[in-house]
């Protein structure tokens, strides 16, 4: 991991902790969440088997701005198979609530990917790269339960495509 990425992850964590404490003590509308995700990341480089499954965790916080609009931040870490060894990143989110338990959002951030170049028969070169991430997604809660389901589609620098689904626990 490079120092800039670690610093960015630490900064998001440092910002999320006071917001989470605020959520617990004063404003039940602020949501913090953790979850498990799975999906596929297609590198889009035109080689056979240039994609792979990704399996990981996500954590974040959403802060209401008005009755339906919210902003937030989240971090993720995934391990992979196929062309992906692992990946991690941070993103800012902005979206709207739909009804009582659903959300539609867009996000933008940074994602670092550790490729499995041995998968393509290449060895001895740097196999880590990162760039900006943009995407969109939806979340659906289960009534009064703290459990929600999510689905999202992202791209990293408009070169690759990631599609994920997940289960969140909100507190």
Short mmCIF file of C-alpha atoms in Angstrom, two decimals, residues 67-127:
data_model
loop_
_atom_site.label_atom_id
_atom_site.label_comp_id
_atom_site.label_asym_id
_atom_site.label_seq_id
_atom_site.Cartn_x
_atom_site.Cartn_y
_atom_site.Cartn_z
CA UNK A 67 -35.45 15.21 4.40
CA UNK A 68 -34.40 12.98 1.51
CA UNK A 69 -30.85 13.94 0.45
CA UNK A 70 -27.78 12.41 2.14
CA UNK A 71 -23.99 12.49 1.82
CA UNK A 72 -21.55 9.93 3.12
CA UNK A 73 -18.20 8.21 2.95
CA UNK A 74 -17.24 4.56 2.76
CA UNK A 75 -14.23 2.30 2.50
CA UNK A 76 -13.91 -1.19 1.03
CA UNK A 77 -11.48 -4.08 0.91
CA UNK A 78 -11.84 -7.09 -1.39
CA UNK A 79 -9.90 -10.23 -2.12
CA UNK A 80 -10.23 -11.67 -5.56
CA UNK A 81 -9.78 -14.63 -7.78
CA UNK A 82 -8.88 -14.81 -11.43
CA UNK A 83 -7.20 -11.61 -12.61
CA UNK A 84 -7.57 -9.79 -9.24
CA UNK A 85 -5.51 -10.55 -6.11
CA UNK A 86 -7.04 -7.81 -3.95
CA UNK A 87 -8.34 -4.25 -4.04
CA UNK A 88 -9.24 -1.49 -1.63
CA UNK A 89 -10.54 2.04 -1.80
CA UNK A 90 -12.50 4.95 -0.41
CA UNK A 91 -15.42 6.88 -1.86
CA UNK A 92 -17.74 9.76 -1.10
CA UNK A 93 -21.46 9.12 -1.61
CA UNK A 94 -24.42 11.38 -2.37
CA UNK A 95 -27.98 10.26 -2.89
CA UNK A 96 -31.64 10.36 -2.05
CA UNK A 97 -33.89 8.28 0.16
CA UNK A 98 -36.79 6.62 -1.58
CA UNK A 99 -39.55 5.78 0.86
CA UNK A 100 -38.59 4.73 4.38
CA UNK A 101 -35.81 2.19 3.74
CA UNK A 102 -34.45 2.56 0.18
CA UNK A 103 -31.62 4.73 -1.14
CA UNK A 104 -30.32 5.57 -4.60
CA UNK A 105 -26.81 7.03 -4.74
CA UNK A 106 -23.79 7.95 -6.81
CA UNK A 107 -20.24 7.74 -5.55
CA UNK A 108 -16.76 8.83 -6.44
CA UNK A 109 -13.40 8.02 -4.93
CA UNK A 110 -10.17 6.12 -5.38
CA UNK A 111 -9.58 2.37 -5.83
CA UNK A 112 -6.23 0.56 -5.71
CA UNK A 113 -6.10 -2.85 -7.44
CA UNK A 114 -3.48 -5.57 -7.01
CA UNK A 115 -3.58 -7.64 -10.18
CA UNK A 116 -2.66 -11.31 -10.49
CA UNK A 117 -0.42 -10.98 -13.55
CA UNK A 118 0.65 -14.60 -13.11
CA UNK A 119 -2.90 -15.36 -14.25
CA UNK A 120 -1.79 -14.03 -17.67
CA UNK A 121 1.68 -15.64 -17.55
CA UNK A 122 3.47 -12.36 -16.73
CA UNK A 123 5.92 -12.06 -13.82
CA UNK A 124 8.50 -9.65 -12.51
CA UNK A 125 6.70 -6.31 -13.00
CA UNK A 126 4.67 -4.07 -10.70
CA UNK A 127 1.17 -5.48 -10.52
#
